[in-house]
Short mmCIF file of C-alpha atoms and ligand atoms in Angstrom, two decimals:
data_model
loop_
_atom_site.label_atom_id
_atom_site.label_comp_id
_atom_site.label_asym_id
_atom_site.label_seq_id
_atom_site.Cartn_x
_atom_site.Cartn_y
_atom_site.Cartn_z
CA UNK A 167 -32.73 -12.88 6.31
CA UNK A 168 -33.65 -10.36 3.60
CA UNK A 169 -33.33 -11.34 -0.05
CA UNK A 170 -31.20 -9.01 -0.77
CA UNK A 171 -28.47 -10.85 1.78
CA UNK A 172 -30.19 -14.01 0.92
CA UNK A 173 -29.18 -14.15 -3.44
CA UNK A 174 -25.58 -12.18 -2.50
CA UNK A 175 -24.91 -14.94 0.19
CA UNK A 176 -25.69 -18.04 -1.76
CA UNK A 177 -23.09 -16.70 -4.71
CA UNK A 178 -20.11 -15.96 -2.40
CA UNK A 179 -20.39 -19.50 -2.06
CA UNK A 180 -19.67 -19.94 -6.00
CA UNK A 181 -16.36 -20.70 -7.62
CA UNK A 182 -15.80 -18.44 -10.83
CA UNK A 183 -16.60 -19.57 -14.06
CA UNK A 184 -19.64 -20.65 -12.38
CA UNK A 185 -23.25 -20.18 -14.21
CA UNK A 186 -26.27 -20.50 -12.22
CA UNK A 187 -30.43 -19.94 -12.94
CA UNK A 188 -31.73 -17.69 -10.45
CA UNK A 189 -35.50 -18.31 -9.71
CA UNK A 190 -37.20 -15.18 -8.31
CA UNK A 191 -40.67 -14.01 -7.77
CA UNK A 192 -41.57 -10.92 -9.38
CA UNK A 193 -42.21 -9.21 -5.72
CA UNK A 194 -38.17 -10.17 -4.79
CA UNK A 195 -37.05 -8.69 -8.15
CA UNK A 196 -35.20 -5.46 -7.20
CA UNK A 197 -34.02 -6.81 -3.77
CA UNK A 198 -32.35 -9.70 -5.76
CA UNK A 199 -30.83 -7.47 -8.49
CA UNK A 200 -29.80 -5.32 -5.10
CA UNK A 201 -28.11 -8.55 -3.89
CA UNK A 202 -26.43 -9.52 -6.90
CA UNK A 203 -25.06 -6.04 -8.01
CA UNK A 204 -24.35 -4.32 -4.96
CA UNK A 205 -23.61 -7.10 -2.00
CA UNK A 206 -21.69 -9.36 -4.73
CA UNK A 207 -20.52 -8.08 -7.59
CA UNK A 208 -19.00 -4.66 -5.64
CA UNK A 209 -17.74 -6.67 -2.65
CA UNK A 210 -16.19 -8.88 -5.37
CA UNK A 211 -14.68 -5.89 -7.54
CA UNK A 212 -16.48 -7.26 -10.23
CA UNK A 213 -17.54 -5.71 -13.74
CA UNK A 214 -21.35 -6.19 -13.97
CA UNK A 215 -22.34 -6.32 -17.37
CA UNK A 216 -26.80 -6.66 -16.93
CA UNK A 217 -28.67 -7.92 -20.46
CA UNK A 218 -32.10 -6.74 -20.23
CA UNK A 219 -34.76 -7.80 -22.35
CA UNK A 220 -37.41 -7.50 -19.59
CA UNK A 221 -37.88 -3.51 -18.74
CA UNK A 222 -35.37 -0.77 -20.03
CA UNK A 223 -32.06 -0.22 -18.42
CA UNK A 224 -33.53 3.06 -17.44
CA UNK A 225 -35.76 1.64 -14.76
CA UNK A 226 -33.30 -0.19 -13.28
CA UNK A 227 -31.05 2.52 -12.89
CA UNK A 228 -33.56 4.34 -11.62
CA UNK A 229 -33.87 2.05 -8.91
CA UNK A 230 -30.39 1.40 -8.12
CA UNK A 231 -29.75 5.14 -7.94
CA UNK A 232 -32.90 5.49 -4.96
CA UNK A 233 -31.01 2.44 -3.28
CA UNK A 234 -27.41 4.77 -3.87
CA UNK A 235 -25.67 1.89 -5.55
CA UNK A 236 -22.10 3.13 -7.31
CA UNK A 237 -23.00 2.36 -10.79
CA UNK A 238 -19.11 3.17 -11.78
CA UNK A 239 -18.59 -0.69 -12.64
CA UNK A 240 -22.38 -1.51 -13.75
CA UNK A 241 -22.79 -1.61 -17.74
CA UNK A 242 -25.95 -2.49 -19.58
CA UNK A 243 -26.78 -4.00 -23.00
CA UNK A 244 -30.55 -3.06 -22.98
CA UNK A 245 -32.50 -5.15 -26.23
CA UNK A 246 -36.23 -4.08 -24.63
CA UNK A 247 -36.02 0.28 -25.02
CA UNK A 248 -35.62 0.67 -28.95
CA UNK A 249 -38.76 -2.34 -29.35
CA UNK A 250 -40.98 -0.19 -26.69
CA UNK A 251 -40.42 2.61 -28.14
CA UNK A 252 -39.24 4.17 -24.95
CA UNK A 253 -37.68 7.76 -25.62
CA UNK A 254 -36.30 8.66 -22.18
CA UNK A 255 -32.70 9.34 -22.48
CA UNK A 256 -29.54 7.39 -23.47
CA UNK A 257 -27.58 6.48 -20.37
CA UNK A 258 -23.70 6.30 -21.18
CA UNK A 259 -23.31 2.94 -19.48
CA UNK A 260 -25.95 0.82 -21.43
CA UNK A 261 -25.34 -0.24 -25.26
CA UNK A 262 -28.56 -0.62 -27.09
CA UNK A 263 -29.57 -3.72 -28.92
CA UNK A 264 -32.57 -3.01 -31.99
CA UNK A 265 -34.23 -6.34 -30.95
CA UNK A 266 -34.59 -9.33 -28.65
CA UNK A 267 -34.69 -11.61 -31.16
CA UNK A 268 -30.82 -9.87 -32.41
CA UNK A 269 -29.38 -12.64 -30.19
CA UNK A 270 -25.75 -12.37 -31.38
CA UNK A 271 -25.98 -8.88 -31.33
CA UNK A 272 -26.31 -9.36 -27.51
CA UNK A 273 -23.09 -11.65 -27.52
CA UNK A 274 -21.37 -9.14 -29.33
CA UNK A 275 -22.00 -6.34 -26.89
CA UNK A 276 -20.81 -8.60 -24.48
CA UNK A 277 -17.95 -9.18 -25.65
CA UNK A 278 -17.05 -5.65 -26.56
CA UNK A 279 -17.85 -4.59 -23.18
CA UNK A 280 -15.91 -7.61 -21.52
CA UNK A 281 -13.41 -6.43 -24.13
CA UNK A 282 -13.35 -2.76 -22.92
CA UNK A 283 -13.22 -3.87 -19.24
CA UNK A 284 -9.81 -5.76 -19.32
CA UNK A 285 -8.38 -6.74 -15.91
CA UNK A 286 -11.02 -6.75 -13.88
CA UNK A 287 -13.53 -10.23 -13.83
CA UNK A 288 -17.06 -9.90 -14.85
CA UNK A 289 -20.63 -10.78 -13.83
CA UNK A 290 -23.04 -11.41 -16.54
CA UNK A 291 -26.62 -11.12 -15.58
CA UNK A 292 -29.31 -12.18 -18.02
CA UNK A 293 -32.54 -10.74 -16.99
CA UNK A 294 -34.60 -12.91 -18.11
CA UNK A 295 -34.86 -16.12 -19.69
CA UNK A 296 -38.23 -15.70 -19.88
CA UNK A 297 -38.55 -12.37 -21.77
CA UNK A 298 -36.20 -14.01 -24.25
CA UNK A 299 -38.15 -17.03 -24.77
CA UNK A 300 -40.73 -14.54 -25.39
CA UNK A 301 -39.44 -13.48 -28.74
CA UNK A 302 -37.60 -16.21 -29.81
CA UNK A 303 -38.12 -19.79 -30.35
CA UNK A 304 -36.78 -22.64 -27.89
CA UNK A 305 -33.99 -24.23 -30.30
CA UNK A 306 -32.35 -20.74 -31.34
CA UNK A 307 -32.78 -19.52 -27.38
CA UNK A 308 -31.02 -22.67 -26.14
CA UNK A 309 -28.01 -22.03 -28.74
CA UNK A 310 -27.66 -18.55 -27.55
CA UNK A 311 -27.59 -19.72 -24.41
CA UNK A 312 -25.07 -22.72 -25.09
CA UNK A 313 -22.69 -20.16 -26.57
CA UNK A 314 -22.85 -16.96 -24.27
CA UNK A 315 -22.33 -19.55 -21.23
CA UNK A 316 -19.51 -21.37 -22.68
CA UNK A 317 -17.63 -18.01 -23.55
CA UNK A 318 -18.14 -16.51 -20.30
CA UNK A 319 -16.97 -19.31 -18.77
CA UNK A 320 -13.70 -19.64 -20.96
CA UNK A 321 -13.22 -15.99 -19.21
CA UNK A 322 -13.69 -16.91 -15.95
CA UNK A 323 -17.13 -14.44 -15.65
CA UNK A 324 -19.81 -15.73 -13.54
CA UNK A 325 -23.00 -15.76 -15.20
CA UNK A 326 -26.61 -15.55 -13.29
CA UNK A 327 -29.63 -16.07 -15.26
CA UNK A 328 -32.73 -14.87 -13.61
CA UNK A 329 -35.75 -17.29 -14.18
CA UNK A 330 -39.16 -15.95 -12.89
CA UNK A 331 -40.77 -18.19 -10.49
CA UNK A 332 -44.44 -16.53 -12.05
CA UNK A 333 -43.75 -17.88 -15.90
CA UNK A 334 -42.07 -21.50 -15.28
CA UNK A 335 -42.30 -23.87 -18.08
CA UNK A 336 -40.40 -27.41 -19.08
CA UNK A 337 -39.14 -25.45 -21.63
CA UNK A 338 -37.38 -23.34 -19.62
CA UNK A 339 -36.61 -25.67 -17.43
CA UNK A 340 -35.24 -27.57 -19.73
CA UNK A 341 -33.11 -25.12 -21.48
CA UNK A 342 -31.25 -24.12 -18.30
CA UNK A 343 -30.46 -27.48 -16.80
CA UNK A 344 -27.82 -27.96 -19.70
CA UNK A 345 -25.92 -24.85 -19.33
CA UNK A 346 -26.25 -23.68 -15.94
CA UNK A 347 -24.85 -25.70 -12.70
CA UNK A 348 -27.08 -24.48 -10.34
CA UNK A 349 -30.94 -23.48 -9.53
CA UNK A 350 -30.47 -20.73 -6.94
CA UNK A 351 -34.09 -20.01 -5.27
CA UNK A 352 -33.78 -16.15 -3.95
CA UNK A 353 -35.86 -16.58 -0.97
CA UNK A 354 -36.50 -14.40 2.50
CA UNK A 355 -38.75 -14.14 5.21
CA UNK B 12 9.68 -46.11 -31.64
CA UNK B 13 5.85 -45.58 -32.38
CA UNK B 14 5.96 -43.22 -35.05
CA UNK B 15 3.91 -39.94 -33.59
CA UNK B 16 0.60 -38.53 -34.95
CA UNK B 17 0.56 -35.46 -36.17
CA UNK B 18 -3.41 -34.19 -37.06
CA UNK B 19 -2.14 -30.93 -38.45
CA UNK B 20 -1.47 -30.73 -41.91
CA UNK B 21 1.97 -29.15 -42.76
CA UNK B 22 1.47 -25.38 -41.48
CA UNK B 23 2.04 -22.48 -43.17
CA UNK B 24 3.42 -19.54 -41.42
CA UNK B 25 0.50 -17.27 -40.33
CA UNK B 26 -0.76 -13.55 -40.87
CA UNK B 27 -1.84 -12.96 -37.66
CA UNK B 28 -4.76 -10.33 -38.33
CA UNK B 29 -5.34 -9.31 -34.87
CA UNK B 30 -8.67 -9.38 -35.52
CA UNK B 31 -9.53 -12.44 -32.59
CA UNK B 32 -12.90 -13.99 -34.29
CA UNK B 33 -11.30 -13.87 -37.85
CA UNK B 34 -8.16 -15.61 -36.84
CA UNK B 35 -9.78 -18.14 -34.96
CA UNK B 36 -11.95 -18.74 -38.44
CA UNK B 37 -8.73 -18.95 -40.28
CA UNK B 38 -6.93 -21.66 -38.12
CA UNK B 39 -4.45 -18.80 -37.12
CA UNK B 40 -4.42 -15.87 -39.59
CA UNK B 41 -3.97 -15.52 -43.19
CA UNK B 42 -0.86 -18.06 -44.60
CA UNK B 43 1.84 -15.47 -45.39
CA UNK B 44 2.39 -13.95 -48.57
CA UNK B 45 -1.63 -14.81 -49.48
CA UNK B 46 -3.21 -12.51 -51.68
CA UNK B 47 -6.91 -12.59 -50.98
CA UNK B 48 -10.00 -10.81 -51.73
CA UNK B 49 -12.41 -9.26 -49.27
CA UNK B 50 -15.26 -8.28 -51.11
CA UNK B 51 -19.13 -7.82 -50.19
CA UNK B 52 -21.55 -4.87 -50.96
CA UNK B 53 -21.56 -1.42 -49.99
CA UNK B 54 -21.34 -0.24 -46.08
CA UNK B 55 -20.54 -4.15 -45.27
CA UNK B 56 -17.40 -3.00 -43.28
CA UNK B 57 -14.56 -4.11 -45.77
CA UNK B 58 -12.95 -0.88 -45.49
CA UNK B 59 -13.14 -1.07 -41.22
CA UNK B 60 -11.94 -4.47 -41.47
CA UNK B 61 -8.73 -4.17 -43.84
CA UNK B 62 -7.91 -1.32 -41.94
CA UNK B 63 -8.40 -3.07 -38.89
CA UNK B 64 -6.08 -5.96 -39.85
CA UNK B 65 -3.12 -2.92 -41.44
CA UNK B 66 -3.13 -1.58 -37.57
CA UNK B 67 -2.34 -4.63 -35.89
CA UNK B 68 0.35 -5.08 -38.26
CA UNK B 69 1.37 -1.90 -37.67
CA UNK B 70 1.72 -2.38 -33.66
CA UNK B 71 3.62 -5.09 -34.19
CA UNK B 72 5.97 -3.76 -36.27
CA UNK B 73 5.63 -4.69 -39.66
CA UNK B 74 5.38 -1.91 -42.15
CA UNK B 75 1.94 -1.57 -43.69
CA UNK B 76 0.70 -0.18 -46.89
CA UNK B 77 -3.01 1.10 -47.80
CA UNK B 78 -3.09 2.20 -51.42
CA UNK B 79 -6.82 4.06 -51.33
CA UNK B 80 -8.11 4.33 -54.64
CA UNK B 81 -11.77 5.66 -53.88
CA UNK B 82 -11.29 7.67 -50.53
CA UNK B 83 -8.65 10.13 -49.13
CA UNK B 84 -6.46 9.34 -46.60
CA UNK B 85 -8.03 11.71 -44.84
CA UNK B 86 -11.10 9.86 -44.65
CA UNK B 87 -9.83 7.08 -44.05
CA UNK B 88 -8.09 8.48 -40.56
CA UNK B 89 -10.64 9.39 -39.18
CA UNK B 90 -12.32 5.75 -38.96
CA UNK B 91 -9.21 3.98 -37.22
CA UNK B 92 -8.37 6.87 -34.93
CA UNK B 93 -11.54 5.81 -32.63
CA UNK B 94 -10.42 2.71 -32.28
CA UNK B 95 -8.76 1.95 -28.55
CA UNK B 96 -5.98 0.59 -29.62
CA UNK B 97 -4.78 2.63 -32.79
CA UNK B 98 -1.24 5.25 -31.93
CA UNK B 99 -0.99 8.11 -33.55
CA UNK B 100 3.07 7.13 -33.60
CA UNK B 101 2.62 4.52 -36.29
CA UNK B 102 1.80 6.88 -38.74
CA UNK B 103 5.15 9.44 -37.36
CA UNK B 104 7.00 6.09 -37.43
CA UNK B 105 5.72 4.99 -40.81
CA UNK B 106 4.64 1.53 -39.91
CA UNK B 107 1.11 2.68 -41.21
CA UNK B 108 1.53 4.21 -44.93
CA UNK B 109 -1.31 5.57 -46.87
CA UNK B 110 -0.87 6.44 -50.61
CA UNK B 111 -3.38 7.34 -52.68
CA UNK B 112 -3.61 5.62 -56.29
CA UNK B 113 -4.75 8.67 -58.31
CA UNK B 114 -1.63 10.00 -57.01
CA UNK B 115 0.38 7.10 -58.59
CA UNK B 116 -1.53 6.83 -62.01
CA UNK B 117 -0.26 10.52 -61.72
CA UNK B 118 3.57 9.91 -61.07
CA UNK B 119 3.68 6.99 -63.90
CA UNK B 120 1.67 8.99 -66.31
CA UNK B 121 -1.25 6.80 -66.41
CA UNK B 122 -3.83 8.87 -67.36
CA UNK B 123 -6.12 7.03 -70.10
CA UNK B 124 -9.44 5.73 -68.68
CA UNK B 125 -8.33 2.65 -70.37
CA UNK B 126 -5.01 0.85 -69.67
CA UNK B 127 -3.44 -1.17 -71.85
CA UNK B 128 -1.28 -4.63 -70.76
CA UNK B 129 2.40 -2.62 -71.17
CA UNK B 130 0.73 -0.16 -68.52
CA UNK B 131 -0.32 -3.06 -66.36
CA UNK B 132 2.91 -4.06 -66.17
CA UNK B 133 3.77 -0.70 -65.52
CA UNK B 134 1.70 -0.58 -62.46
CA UNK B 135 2.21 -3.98 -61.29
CA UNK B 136 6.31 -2.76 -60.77
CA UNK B 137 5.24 0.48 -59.43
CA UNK B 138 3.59 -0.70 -56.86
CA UNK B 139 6.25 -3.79 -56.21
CA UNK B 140 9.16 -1.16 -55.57
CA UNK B 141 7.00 0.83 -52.85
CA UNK B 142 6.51 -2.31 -51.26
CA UNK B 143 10.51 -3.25 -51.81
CA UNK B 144 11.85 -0.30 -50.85
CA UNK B 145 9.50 0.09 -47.46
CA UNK B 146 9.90 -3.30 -46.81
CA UNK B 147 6.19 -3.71 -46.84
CA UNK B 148 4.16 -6.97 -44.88
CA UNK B 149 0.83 -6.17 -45.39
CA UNK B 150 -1.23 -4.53 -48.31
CA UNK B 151 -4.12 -3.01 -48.79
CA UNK B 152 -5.96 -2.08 -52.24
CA UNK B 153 -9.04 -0.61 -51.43
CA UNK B 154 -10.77 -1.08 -54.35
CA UNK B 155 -9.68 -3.43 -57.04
CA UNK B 156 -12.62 -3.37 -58.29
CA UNK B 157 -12.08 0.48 -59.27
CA UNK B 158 -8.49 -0.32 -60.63
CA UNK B 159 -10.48 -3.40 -63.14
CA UNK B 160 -12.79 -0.78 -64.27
CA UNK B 161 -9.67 0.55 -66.40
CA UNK B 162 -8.42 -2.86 -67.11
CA UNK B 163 -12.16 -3.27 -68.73
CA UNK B 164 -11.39 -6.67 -70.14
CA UNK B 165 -11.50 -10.22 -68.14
CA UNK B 166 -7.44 -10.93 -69.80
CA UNK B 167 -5.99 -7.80 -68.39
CA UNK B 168 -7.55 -8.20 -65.07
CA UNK B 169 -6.70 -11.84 -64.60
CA UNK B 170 -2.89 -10.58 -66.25
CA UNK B 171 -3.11 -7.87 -63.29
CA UNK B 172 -3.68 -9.89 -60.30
CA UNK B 173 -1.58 -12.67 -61.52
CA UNK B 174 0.84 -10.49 -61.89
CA UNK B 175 0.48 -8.17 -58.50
CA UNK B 176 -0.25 -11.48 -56.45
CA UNK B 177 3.19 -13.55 -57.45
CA UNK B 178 4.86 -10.30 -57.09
CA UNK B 179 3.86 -9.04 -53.31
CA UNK B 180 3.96 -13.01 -52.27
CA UNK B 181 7.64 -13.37 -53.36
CA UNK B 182 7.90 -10.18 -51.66
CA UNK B 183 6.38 -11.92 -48.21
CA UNK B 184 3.72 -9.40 -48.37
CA UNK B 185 0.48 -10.66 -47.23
CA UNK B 186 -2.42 -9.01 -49.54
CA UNK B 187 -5.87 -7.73 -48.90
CA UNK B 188 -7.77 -6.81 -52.24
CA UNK B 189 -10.75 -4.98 -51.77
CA UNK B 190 -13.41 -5.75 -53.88
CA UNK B 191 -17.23 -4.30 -54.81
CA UNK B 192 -19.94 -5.92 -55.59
CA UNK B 193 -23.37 -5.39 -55.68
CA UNK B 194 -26.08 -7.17 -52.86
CA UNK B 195 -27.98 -9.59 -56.10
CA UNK B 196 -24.93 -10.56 -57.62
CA UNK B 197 -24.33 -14.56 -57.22
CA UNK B 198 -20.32 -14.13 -57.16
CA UNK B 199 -17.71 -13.00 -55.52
CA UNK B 200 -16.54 -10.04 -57.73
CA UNK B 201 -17.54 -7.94 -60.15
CA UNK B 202 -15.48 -9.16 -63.35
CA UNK B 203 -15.65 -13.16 -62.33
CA UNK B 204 -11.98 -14.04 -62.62
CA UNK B 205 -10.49 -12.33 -59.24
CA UNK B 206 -12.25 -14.63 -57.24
CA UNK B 207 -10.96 -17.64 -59.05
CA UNK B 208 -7.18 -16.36 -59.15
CA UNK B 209 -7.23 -14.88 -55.21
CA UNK B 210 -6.06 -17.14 -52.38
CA UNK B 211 -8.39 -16.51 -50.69
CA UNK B 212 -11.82 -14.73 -50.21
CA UNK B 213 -13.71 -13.31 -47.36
CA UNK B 214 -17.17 -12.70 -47.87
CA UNK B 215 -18.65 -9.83 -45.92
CA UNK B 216 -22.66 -9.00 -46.25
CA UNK B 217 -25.80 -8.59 -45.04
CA UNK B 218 -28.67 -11.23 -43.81
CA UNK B 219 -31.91 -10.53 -43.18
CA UNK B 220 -33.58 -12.81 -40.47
CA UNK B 221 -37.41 -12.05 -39.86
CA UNK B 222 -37.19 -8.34 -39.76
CA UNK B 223 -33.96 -7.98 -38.23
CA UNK B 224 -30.58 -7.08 -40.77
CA UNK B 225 -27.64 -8.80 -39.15
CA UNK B 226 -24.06 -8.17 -40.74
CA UNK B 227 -22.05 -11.05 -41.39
CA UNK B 228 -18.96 -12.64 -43.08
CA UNK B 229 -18.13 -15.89 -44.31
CA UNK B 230 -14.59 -17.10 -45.44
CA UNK B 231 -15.20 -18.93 -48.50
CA UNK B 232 -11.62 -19.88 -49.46
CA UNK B 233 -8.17 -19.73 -48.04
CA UNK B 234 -5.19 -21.15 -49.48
CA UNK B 235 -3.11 -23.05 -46.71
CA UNK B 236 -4.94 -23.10 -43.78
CA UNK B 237 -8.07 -25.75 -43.25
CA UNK B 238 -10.49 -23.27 -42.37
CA UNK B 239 -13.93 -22.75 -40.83
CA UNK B 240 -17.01 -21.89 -43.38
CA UNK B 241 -19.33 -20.77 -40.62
CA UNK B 242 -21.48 -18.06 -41.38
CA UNK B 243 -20.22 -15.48 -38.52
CA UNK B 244 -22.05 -12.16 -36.84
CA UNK B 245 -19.93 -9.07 -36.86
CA UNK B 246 -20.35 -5.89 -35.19
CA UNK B 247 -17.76 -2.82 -35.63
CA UNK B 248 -16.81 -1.19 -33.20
CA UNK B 249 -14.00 0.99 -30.81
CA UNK B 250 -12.43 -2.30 -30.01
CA UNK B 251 -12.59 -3.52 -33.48
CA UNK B 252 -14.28 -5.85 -35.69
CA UNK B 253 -15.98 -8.99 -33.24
CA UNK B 254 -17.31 -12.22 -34.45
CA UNK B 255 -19.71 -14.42 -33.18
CA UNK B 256 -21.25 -17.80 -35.06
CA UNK B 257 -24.47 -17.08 -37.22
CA UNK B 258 -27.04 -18.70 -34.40
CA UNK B 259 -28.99 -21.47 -36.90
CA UNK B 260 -32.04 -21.98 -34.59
CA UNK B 261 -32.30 -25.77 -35.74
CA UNK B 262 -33.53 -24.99 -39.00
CA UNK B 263 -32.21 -23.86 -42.23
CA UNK B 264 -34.98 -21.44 -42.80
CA UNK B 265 -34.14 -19.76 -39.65
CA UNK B 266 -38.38 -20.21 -38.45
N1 ATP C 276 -16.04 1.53 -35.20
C1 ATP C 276 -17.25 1.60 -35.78
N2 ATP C 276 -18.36 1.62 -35.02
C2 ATP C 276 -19.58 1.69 -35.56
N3 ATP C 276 -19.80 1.75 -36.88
C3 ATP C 276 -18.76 1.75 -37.71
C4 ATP C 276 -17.42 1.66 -37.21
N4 ATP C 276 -16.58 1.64 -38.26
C5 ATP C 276 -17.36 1.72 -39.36
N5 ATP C 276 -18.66 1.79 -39.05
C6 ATP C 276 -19.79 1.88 -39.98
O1 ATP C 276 -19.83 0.73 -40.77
C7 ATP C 276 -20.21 1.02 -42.09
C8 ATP C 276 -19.40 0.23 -43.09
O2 ATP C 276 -18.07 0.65 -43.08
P1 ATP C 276 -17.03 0.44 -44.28
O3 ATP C 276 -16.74 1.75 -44.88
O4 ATP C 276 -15.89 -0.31 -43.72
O5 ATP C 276 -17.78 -0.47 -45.34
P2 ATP C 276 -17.33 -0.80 -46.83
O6 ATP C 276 -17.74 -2.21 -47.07
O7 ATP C 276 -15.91 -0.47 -47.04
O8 ATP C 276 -18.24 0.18 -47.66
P3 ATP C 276 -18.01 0.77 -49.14
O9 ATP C 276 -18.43 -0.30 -50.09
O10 ATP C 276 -18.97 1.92 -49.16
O11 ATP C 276 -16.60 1.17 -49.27
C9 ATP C 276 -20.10 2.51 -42.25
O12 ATP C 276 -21.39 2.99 -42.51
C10 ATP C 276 -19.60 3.03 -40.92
O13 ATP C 276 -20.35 4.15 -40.50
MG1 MG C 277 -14.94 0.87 -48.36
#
């Protein structure tokens, strides 16, 4: 099984509300955002809202444009392009955050956009846990984390945090056994 | 018969201000018939907000006032028609009233720099019939503080929003005062004694954490309604003002 059909598989098993930690190898990282965004969330007629604070929303849609993904329902709050200085273009689905370390700025973009997408559920996807914990400090991180969980689940949103398998720490173990219910492992063969 | 328990102190009826993360802070809205200040420094988004809080008034069906005494009207349009959930009909309908205060000085003949207490007074009932006669719930003043610059002295202004606040209450109007103040100072208004006559007080401003300027607001008083002191987020935007709690990181100097 690919692990594209592998991550998409494992979270039509999920009730909503649910949050889970994804653990992914950085090789598996565009199949699994694949599986997530275009087996799940689409099947699901779900509103995909993606945080990145690893590369710029750009890249991703980039990607998900080759694979011919309908981006219609995909919207991005992208805290990693204005801190790399990256000039490309401003896409009309992504909202742009100054800074990683802005971390309610990132819940409020979520909400707006949850707020703007009325009617339909929602997928948050946090990409990554370990970016963030990259820029800010463990205590603040774990708040943010408390908080954005506990709001998406009071709207019935699933949220999927992706945790790569490359930069594990206790930390970060740590910080996602109290908020999320489950460790997904996106595996394939 | 156990008597039962009742954890909620007698409750006021409420202002709802539409605006979700503000009521929520507030235990419900603003208690009716509150006159309150909602002051901060310049570009804070007092303006956006009061406005905010006049259109969901509006929608539901109250008649609402903004007296603008620093910007047109036309201005002023122009920031709420963005917003996604702002009609165009409440202005045809007249649920959303702007009037401009140089335009009343005008009418009442008020046209000394400095006003003396007869022409408080004067003002005070001018503004009490417009919101008689419309039947208005909500009020704006956007600013007071430009209105105390021609009070000049600390017994006129506290005489003035003594006055205008036991006025528009018995009236059931619920009040927003707008008021200016600049980013050092260590109160809440300019001339010292709204802040200790007002209801209430909202505090909006800016806080700069490690490189980054977040804006927030704080409600620092309300009059009948226990609520919350937190230090909030807010971003402004198409769907309105949004609140989230200041993240404290487990330490108070935010390292
Ligand atoms: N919907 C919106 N989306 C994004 N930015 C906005 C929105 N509404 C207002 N702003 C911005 O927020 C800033 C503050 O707005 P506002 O005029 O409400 O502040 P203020 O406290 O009344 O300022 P002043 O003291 O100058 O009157 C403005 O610079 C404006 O450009
Ligand atoms: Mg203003």
């Amino acid at each position: 099984m690919s692990v594209t059909t592998n991550v998409a598989d494992k979270l039509m098993t999920l009730p909503e509300s649910s949050a889970v930690a994804l653990q992914i190898r950085a090789e598996h990282y565009f199949d699994a955002i694949r599986g997530i965004l275009d087996n799940f969330a689409i099947k699901k007629e779900l509103d995909s809202i993606y945080i990145t604070s690893t590369i710029p929303s750009q890249s991703i849609i980039n990607a998900l444009q080759v694979l011919e993904v309908d981006m219609s329902n995909i919207f991005f709050v992208d805290c990693i392009s204005q801190i790399m200085m990256s000039t490309s273009s401003k896409h009309e689905h992504t909202i742009y955050v100054e800074s990683p370390t802005m971390l309610e700025n990132l819940m409020l973009k979520v909400e707006y956009l949850t707020k703007r997408t009325q009617g339909r559920n929602d997928i948050v996807i946090l990409d990554s846990i370990n970016s963030l914990a990259i820029h800010n400090n463990t205590k603040i991180l774990s708040e943010f984390l408390h908080l954005l969980v506990n709001n998406l689940r009071a709207k019935k949103a699933y949220t999927v945090i992706f945790s790569m398998e490359e930069y594990r720490s206790e930390d970060i173990s740590n910080m996602l056994n109290i908020v999320v219910d489950e460790t997904i492992i996106a595996a394939g063969e | 018969m156990a008597p039962k328990v009742n954890l909620s102190t007698s409750v006021r009826e409420r202002c709802v201000t539409g605006i979700q993360g503000l009521d929520n802070a507030l235990d419900g809205g603003i208690p009716r018939g509150n006159t309150i200040l909602v002051t901060g420094s310049c570009g804070t988004g007092k303006t956006t907000l009061s406005l905010e809080f006049l259109v969901h008034g509006a929608l539901d069906d109250e008649t609402c006032l903004f007296i603008s005494v620093t910007e047109s009207s036309e201005k002023l349009l122009n920031n709420i028609i963005p917003y996604d959930f702002f009609e165009e009909s409440l202005i045809k309908k007249g649920k959303l009233i702007f009037v401009d205060m140089p335009v009343v000085y005008e009418k009442l003949g008020l046209d000394k720099l400095e006003f003396q207490l007869e022409e408080v007074d004067v003002l005070v009932r001018a503004i009490a019939d417009i919101v008689k006669e419309m039947d208005v719930k909500r009020l704006v003043i956007d600013s007071i503080t430009s209105v105390c610059y021609r009070l000049r002295t600390q017994e006129k202004i506290r005489d003035f929003i003594l006055k205008i606040g036991a006025t528009l209450s018995s009236l059931g109007c619920t009040s927003i005062l707008v008021s200016e103040i600049s980013p050092v100072e260590e109160r809440y208004s300019l001339f010292g004694v709204e802040e200790a006559i007002a209801d209430g007080i909202i505090f909006m401003g800016n806080l700069e954490r490690r490189g980054d300027l977040l804006r927030t607001l704080q409600v620092v008083k309300m009059r009948g309604t226990q609520h919350s002191r937190t230090k909030y987020v807010l971003d402004l935007t198409s769907a309105g003002v949004l609140l989230v709690p200041l993240l404290k990181g487990g330490s108070v100097a935010g390292g």
